[in-house]
Amino acid sequence: MTFEPAPAYWCGMGKKWLIAVLVGVPLIFVAGIIYWFLHPQLTLTLEDLMDAEYTGNDVTTEVTEITDSACSPDIGCVEAYSTAEANYYRFRTHAAATEYNATLTDSFSVNYFVMDFAGKDASVNDQLFAMQQLAGTWNDYEGDFPVR
């Protein structure tokens, strides 16, 4: 039995593949970490928003967690809270939040969050402050607020 070396083109492909893996995997990992840290919407929860201390008007009064009852498979949210101003829903993606917001008649959506004002007795001004607080959580919000 004699040993024959692999053809030259196989050795070249093996080295290129190995280099690609050794360089590519760490690059993908680092890019994921950078994305995670530079994309704060991924880590913000409604609980954070409800527990935040605000200067000025408190826009999250009468807070009740409603995740178990509100986040049915039909809605698809991952977290939900009810306040005197609105029902708040958090979704895994912008697309899911936008899709759910389109089903509502009196609402506001920003990033992963939707506010539903239906059935709430808070003043329009308090609800506007609540929208501004949610949108102001990020410095990149450049939208308008619905006229209500």
Steps between C-alpha positions, in 0.01 A plus 500: 500500500641831398403842618423761238486865600184695436484692176644851524167672443353326805776631724445854372124477559554362849721791597259755355208338678689488829600867471143598413367318807770633732439858386126487423366346820663754733389785271141382509518462878644851548243649261221336701636638827536849353144484364371390842669791680421762237135399467349581842144423388589131518564514871240750619195339655166644596584419860799738467271766358236453772761509780686805369500816708401803296544865570174678440171335417475128589378333182467147634234509769297205627747247355382140465687223321265328251747283306327169572157618393598739219782323318299227334626327185269729299680812623846348529645747750763398755406745776198720580402756763187701561510852640242775538643654182528198265558131458863443407617200293859393424576281197808309386525691170417841356291327235283323757443827689412683179265221392315499833485881508325494159213301656428771760298818454648717777866411549865597471797283403874554536770239451388175670215663693133577444277717718123439476284782637161333446285506812739718701366803689825694539509845344627539146780714642609221740490251214713735288754521785500118515570478124776758531656310791497172309638661183753701701656183633711502183676798351429380147121550496405750230128443457182686576242414760144419397247778530243372743 
